[in-house]
Short mmCIF file of C-alpha atoms and ligand atoms in Angstrom, two decimals:
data_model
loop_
_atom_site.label_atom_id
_atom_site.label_comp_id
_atom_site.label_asym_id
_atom_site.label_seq_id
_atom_site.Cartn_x
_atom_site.Cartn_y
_atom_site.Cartn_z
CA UNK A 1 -32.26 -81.66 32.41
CA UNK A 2 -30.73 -81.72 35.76
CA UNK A 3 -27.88 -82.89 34.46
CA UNK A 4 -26.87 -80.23 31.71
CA UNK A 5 -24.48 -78.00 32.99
CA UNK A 6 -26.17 -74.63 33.46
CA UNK A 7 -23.28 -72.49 32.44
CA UNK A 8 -21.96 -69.23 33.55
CA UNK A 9 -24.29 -66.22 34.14
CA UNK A 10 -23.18 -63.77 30.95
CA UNK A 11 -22.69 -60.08 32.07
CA UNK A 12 -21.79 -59.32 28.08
CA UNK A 13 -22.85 -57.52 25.37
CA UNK A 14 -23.94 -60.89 23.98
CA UNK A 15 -24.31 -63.98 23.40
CA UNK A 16 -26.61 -63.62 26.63
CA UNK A 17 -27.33 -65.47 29.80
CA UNK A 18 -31.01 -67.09 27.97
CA UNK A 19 -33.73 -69.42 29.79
CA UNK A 20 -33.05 -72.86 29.98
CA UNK A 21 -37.23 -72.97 27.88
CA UNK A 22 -35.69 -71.02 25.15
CA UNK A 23 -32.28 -73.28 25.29
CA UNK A 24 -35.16 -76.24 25.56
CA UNK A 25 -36.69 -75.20 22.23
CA UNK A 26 -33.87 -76.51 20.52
CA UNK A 27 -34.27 -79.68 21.49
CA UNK A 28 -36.15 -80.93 18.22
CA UNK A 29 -34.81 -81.68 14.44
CA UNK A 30 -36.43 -80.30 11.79
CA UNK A 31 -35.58 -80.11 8.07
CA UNK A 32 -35.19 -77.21 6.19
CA UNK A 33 -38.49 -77.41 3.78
CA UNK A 34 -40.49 -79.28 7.01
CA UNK A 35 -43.56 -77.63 7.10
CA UNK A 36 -43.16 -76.56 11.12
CA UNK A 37 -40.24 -74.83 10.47
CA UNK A 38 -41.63 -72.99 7.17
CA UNK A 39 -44.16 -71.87 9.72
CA UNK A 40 -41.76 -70.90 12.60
CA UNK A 41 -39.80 -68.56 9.68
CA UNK A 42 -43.29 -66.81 9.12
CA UNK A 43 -44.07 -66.09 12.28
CA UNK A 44 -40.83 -64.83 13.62
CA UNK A 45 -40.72 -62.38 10.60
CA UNK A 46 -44.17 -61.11 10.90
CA UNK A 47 -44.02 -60.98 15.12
CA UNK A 48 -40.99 -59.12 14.58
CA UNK A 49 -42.35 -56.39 12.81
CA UNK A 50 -45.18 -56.60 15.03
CA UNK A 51 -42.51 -55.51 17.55
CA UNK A 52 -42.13 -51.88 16.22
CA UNK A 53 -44.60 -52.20 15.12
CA UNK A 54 -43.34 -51.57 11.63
CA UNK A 55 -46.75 -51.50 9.33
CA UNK A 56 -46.35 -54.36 6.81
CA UNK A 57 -47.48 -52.18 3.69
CA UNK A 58 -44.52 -50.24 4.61
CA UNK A 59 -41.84 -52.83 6.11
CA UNK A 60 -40.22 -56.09 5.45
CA UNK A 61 -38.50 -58.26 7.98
CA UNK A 62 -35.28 -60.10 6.25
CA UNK A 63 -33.36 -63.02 8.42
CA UNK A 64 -30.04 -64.14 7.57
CA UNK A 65 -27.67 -66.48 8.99
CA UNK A 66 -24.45 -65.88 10.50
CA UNK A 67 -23.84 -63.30 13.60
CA UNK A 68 -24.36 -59.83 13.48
CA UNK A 69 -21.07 -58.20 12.12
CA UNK A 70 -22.62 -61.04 8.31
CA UNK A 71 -25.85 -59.19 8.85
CA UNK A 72 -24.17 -55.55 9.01
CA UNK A 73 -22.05 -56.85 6.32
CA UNK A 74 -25.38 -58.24 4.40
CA UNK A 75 -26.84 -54.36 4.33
CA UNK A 76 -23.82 -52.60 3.94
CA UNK A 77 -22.35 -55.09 0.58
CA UNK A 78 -25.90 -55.41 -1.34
CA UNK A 79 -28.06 -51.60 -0.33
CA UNK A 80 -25.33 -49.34 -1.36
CA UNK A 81 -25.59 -49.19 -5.68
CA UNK A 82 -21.64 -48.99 -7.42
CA UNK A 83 -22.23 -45.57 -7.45
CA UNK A 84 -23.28 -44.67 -4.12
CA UNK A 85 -21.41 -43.32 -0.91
CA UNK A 86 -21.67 -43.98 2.47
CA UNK A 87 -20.96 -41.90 5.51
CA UNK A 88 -19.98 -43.82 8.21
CA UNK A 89 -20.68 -42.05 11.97
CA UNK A 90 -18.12 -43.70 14.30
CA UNK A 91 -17.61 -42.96 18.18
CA UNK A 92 -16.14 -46.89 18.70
CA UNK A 93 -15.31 -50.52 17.40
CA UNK A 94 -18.70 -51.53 15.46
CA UNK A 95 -18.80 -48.05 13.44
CA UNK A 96 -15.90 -48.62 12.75
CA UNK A 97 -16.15 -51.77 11.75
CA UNK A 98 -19.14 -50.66 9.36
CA UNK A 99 -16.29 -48.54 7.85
CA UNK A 100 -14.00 -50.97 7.48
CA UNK A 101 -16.64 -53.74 5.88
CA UNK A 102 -17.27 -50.71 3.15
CA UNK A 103 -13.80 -50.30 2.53
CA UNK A 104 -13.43 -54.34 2.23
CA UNK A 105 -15.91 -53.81 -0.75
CA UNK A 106 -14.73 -51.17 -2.21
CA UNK A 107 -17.60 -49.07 -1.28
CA UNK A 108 -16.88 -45.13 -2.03
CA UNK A 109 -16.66 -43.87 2.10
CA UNK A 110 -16.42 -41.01 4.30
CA UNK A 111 -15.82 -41.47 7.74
CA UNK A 112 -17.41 -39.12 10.49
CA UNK A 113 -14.99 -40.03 13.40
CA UNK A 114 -15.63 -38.42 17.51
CA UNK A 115 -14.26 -39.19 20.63
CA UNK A 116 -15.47 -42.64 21.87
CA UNK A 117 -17.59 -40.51 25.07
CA UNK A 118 -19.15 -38.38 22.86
CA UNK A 119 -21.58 -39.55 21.08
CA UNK A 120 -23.88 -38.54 17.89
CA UNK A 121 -25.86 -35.90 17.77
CA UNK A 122 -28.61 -34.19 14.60
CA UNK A 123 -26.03 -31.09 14.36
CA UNK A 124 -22.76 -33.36 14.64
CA UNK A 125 -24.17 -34.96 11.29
CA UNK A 126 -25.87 -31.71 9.85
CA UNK A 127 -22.44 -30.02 9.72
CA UNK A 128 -20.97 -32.74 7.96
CA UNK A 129 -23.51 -33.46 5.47
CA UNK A 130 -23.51 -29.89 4.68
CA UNK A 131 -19.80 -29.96 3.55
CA UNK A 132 -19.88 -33.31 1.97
CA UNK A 133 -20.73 -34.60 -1.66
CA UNK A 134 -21.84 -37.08 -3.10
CA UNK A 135 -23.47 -39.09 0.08
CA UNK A 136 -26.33 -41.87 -1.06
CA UNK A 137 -26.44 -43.55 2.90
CA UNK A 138 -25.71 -42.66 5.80
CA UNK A 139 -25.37 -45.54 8.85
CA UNK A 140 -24.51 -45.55 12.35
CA UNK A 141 -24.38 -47.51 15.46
CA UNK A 142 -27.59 -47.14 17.86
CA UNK A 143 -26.01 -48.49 21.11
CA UNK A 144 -22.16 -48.07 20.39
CA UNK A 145 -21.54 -51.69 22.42
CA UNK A 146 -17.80 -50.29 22.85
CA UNK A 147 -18.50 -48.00 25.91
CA UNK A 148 -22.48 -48.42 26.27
CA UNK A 149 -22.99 -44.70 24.29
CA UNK A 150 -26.13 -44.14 22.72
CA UNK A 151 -26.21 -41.73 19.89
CA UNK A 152 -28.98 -40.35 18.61
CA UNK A 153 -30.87 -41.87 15.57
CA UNK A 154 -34.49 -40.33 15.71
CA UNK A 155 -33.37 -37.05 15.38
CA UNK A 156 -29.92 -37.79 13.28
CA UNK A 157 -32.55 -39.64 10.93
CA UNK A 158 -34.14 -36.38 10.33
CA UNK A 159 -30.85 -34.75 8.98
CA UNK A 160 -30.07 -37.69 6.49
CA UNK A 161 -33.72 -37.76 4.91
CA UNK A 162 -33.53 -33.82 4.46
CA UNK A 163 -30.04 -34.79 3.19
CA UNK A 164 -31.73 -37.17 0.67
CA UNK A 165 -29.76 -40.05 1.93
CA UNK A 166 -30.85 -43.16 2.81
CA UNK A 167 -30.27 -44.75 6.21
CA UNK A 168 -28.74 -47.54 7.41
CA UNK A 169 -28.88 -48.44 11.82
CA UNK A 170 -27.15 -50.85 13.18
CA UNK A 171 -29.64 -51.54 16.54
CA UNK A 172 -27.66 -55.00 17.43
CA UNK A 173 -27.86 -54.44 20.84
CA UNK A 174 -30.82 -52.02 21.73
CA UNK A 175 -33.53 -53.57 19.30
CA UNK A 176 -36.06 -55.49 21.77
CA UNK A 177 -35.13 -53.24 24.94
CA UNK A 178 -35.40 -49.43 23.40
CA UNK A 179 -37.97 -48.47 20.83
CA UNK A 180 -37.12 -47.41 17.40
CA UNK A 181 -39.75 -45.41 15.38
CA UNK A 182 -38.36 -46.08 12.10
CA UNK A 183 -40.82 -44.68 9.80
CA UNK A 184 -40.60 -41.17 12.03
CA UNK A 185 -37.27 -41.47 12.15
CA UNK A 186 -36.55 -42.41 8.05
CA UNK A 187 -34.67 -45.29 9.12
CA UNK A 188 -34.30 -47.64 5.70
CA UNK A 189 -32.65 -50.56 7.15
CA UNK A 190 -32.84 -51.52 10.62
CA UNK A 191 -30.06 -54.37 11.83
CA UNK A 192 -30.11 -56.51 14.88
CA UNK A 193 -29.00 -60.04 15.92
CA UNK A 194 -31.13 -63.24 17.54
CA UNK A 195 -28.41 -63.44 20.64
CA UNK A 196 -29.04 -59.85 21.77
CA UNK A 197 -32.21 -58.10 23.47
CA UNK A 198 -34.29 -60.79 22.50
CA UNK A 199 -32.79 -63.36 24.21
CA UNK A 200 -32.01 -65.67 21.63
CA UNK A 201 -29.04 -67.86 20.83
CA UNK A 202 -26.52 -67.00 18.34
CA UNK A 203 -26.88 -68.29 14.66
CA UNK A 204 -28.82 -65.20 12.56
CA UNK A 205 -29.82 -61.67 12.58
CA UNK A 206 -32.26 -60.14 10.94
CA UNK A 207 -33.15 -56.89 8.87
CA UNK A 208 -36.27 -54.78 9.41
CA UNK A 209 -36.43 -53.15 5.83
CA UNK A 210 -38.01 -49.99 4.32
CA UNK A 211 -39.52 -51.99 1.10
CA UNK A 212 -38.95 -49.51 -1.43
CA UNK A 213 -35.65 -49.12 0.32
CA UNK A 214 -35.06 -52.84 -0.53
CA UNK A 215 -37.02 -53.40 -3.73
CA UNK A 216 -34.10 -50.20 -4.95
CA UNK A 217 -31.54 -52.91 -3.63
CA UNK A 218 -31.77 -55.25 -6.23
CA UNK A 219 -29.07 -56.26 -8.27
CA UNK A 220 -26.48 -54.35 -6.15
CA UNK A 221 -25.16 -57.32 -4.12
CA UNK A 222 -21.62 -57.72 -4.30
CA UNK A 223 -21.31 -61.66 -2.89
CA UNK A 224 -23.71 -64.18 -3.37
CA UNK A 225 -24.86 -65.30 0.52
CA UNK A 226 -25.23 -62.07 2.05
CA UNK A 227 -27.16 -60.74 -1.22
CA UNK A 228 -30.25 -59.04 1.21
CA UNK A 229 -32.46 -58.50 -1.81
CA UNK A 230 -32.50 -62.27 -3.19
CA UNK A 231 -32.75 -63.62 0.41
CA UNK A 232 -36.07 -61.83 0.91
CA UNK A 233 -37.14 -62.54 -2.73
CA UNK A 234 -36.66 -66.24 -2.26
CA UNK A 235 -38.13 -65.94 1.36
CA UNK A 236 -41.20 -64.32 -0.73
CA UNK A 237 -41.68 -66.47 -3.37
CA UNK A 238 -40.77 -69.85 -1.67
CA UNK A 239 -43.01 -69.91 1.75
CA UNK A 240 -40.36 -68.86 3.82
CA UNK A 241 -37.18 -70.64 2.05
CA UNK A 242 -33.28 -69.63 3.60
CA UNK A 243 -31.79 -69.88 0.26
CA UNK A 244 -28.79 -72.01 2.06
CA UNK A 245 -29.25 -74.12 5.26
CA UNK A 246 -30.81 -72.31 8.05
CA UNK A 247 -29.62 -72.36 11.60
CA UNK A 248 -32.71 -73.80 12.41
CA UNK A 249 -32.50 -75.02 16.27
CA UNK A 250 -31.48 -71.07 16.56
CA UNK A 251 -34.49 -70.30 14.98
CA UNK A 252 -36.51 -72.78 17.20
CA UNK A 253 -35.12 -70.93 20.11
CA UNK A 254 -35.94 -67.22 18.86
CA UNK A 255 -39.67 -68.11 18.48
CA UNK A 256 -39.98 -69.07 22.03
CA UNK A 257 -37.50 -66.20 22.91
CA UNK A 258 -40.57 -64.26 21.32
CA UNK A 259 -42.79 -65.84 23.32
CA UNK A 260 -41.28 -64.90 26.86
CA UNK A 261 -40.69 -61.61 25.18
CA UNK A 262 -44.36 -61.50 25.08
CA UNK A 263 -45.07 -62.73 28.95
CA UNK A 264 -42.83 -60.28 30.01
CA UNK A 265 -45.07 -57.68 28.63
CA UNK A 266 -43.00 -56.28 25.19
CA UNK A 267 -39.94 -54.08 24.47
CA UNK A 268 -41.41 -51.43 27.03
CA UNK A 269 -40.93 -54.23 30.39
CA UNK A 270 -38.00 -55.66 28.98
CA UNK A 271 -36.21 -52.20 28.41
CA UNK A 272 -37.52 -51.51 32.02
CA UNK A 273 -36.04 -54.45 33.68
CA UNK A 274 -32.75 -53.90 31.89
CA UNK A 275 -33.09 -50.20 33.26
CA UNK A 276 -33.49 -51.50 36.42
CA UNK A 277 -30.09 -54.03 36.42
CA UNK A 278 -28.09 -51.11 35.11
CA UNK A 279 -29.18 -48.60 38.59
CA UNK A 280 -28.54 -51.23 40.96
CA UNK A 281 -25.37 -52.54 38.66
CA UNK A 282 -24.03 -48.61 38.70
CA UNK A 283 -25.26 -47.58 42.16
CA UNK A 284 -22.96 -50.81 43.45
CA UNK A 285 -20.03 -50.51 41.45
CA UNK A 286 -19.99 -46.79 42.37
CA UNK A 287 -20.29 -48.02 45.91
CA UNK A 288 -17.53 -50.17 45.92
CA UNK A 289 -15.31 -47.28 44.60
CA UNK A 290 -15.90 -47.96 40.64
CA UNK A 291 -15.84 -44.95 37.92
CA UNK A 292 -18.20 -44.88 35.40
CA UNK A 293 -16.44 -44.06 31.99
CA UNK A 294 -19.32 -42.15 30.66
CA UNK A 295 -21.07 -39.43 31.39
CA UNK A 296 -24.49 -40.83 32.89
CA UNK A 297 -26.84 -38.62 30.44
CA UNK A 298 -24.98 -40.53 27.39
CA UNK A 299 -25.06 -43.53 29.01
CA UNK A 300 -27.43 -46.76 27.73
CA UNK A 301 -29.09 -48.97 30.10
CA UNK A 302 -27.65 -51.65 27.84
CA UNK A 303 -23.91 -51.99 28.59
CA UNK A 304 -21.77 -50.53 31.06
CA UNK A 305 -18.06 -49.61 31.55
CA UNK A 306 -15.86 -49.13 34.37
CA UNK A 307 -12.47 -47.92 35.02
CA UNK A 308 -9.88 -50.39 35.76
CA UNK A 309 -8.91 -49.18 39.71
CA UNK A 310 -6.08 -47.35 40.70
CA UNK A 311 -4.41 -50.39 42.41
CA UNK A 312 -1.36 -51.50 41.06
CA UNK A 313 -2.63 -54.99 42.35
CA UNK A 314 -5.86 -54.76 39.75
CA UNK A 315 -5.19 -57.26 36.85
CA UNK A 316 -8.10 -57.28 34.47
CA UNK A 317 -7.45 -61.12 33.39
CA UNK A 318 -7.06 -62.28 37.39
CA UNK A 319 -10.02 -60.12 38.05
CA UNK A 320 -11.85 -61.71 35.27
CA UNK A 321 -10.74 -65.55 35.76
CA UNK A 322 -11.58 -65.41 39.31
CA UNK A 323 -15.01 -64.10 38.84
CA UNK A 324 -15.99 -66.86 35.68
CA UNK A 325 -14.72 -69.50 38.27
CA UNK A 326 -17.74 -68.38 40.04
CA UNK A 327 -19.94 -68.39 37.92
CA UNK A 328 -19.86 -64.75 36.51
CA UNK A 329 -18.56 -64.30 33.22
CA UNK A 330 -17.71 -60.52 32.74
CA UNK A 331 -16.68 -58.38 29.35
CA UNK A 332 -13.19 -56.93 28.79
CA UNK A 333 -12.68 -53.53 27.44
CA UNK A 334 -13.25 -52.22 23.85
CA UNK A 335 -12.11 -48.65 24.12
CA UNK A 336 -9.05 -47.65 22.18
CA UNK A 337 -7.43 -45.03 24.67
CA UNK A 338 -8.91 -46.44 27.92
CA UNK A 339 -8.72 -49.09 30.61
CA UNK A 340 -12.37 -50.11 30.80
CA UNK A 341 -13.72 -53.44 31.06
CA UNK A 342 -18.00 -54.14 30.45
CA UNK A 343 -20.79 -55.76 32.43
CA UNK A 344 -23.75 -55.75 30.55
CA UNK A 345 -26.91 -55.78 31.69
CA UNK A 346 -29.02 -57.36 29.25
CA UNK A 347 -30.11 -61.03 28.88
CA UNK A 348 -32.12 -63.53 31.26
CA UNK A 349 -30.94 -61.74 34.08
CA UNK A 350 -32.47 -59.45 37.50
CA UNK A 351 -31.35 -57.56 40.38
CA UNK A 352 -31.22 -61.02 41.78
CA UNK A 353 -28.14 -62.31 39.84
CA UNK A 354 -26.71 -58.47 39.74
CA UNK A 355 -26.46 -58.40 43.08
CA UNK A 356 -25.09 -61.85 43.51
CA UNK A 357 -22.04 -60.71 40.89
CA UNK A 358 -21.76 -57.24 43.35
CA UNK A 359 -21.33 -60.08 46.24
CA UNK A 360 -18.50 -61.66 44.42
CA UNK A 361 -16.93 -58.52 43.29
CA UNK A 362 -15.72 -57.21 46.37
CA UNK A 363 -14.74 -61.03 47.55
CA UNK A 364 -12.46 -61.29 44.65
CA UNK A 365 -10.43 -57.92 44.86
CA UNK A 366 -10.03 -58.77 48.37
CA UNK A 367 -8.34 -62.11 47.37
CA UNK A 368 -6.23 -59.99 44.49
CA UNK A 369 -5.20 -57.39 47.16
CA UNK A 370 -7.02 -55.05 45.28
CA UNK A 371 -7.82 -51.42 47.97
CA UNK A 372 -11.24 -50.50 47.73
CA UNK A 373 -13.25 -48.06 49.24
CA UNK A 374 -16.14 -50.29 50.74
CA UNK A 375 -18.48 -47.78 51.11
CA UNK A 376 -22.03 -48.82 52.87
CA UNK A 377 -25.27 -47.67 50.51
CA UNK A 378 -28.45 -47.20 52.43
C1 PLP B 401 -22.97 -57.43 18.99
C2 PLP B 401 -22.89 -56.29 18.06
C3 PLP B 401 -22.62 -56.49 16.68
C4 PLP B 401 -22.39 -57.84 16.07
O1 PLP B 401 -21.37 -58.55 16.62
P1 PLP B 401 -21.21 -60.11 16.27
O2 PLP B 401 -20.08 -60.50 17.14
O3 PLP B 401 -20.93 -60.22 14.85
O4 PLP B 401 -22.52 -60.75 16.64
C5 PLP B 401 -22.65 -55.39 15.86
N1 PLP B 401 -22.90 -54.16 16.33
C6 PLP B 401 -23.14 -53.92 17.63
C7 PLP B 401 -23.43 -52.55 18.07
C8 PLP B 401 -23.15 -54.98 18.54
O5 PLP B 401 -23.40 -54.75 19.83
#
């Protein structure tokens, strides 16, 4: 091993920084129908709705290749019947995306649009919901990735059951860090990828499903491989069968991703430690003279983003080349009126590595000329 280069340490919103056991898991072949990997598919299914937990007279777990933009697309092309109507919530890129993959398909659409540092609220989507007609789902973005917003989708869920609607969350990047009651919330289909909280690489995602929610799916797929109902029916009735070839190293890796998720004691330690990288992360970019872009009670522990500096000397692409040569591989900016760029704070990563990225930080704007206002934090 000492000879694979390690890589960079990922400050993103995934793929993550993972461990080099869960990289090492993937160092085995295994065939598609092998018996070990039938059993792998079982396990990961079951352990993730173990997670929730999600009761299994109640839930199904669903995987399904690709990243987790297919996935969305999966739930969003084959839940929605040829006569249904979704309403879209969208406060930055992935709702917006969801919007867009609906309007790809034809999918009837309304679009419930706020400023990208506001985010979702019960009322926001009451008023709405009140006005509109004709709405069958409703879905929105958990942890909007674009700015690190999270809106609120316990309580919003409330508004779309009393609504009748059925509802769709896209969790990518909080699922494994921040619990989601779905059943208290009347969440239908729950969306998240392998390369995210749980420290996985990428190659699938994977749907935690309502199962009346998905047994009322079938038959209104609109492309073959991302048909959710007929994956889980042939995961059902064939041991644990992808219907096409699985990514199956990927798969090797998210069992033992499960594992450590385990060790480190469940979503409740990992959501902590994240919690933890995001304080020190804020309290030293703040430090250095850094503005946050959100306001901090809308603000994840997930994903963060700063302001670009004042200095005319501040190049986000110098800034970022000179911190991946060592070692640090930061996010650019997502927001559509604003000069942001990301550092997440999720992945195989502690205080330990944040703080070693807060070293180079300052080092780096020095060498671009870049003023800041070193300020010392006792
Ligand atoms: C990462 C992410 C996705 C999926 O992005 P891919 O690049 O397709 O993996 C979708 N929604 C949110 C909120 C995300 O953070």
């Amino acid at each position: 091993m000492a000879t694979i280069n390690p890589g960079k340490l990922l400050f993103t919103p995934g793929p993550l920084t993972t461990s080099s056991t869960v990289k090492g898991a993937m160092l085995r072949d295994l065939g598609s129908l092998d018996r070990d990997f039938l059993t792998t598919v079982l396990n990961i299914r079951t352990r993730l709705l173990d997670l929730g937990p999600y009761p299994r007279e109640d839930f199904e777990c669903v995987l399904m290749q690709g990243s987790g933009t297919y996935v969305v697309e999966s739930v969003i092309s084959s839940v929605i019947p040829r006569d249904g109507k979704v309403l879209v919530l969208v406060n930055g890129a992935y709702g917006r995306r969801i919007a867009q993959t609906a309007r790809v398909h034809g999918i009837a659409l309304d679009v419930l649009e706020v400023e990208e540092n506001r985010k979702f609220t019960p009322e926001l989507v009451a008023e709405h919901l009140a006005v509109a007609s004709g709405i069958t789902h409703v879905a929105v973005v958990h942890c909007e990735t674009t700015s690190g917003i999270l809106n609120q989708v316990e309580q919003i869920g409330h508004v779309v059951h009393a609504a009748g609607a059925s509802y769709i969350v896209d969790a990518m990047s909080s699922f494994g860090a921040i619990p989601i009651d779905m059943a208290g919330s009347h969440i239908d289909f729950l969306i998240s990828s392998a390369n995210k909280c749980i420290e996985g690489v990428p190659g699938f995602g994977f749907v935690i499903a309502n199962r009346r929610a998905l047994d009322a799916a079938k038959g209104h797929a609109r492309t073959l491989s991302l048909d959710l109902y007929d994956q889980w029916a042939s995961m059902e009735a064939n041991h644990g069968h992808f219907r096409f070839t699985p990514p199956i190293q990927s798969i090797l890796a998210f069992e033992q991703a499960l594992n450590e998720l385990d060790e480190e004691g469940g979503v409740g330690a990992r959501g902590e430690r994240y919690r933890q990288n995001h304080i020190a992360l804020c309290r030293g970019m703040k430090a250095l003279g850094f503005e946050i872009y959100l306001a901090e009670e809308d603000q994840s522990f997930i994903i963060t983003s700063f302001r670009y500096p004042s200095s005319p000397a501040f190049r986000f692409a110098d800034f970022y080349e000179r911190l991946w040569t060592r070692g640090f591989a930061i996010y650019p900016g997502k927001l559509s009126h604003e000069s942001c760029f990301r550092i997440g704070s999720i992945g195989r990563i502690t205080i330990t590595e944040i703080e070693a990225l807060l070293t180079a930080i300052p080092q780096v704007l020095c060498e671009m000329g870049v003023e800041i206002k070193s300020e010392v934090i006792g």
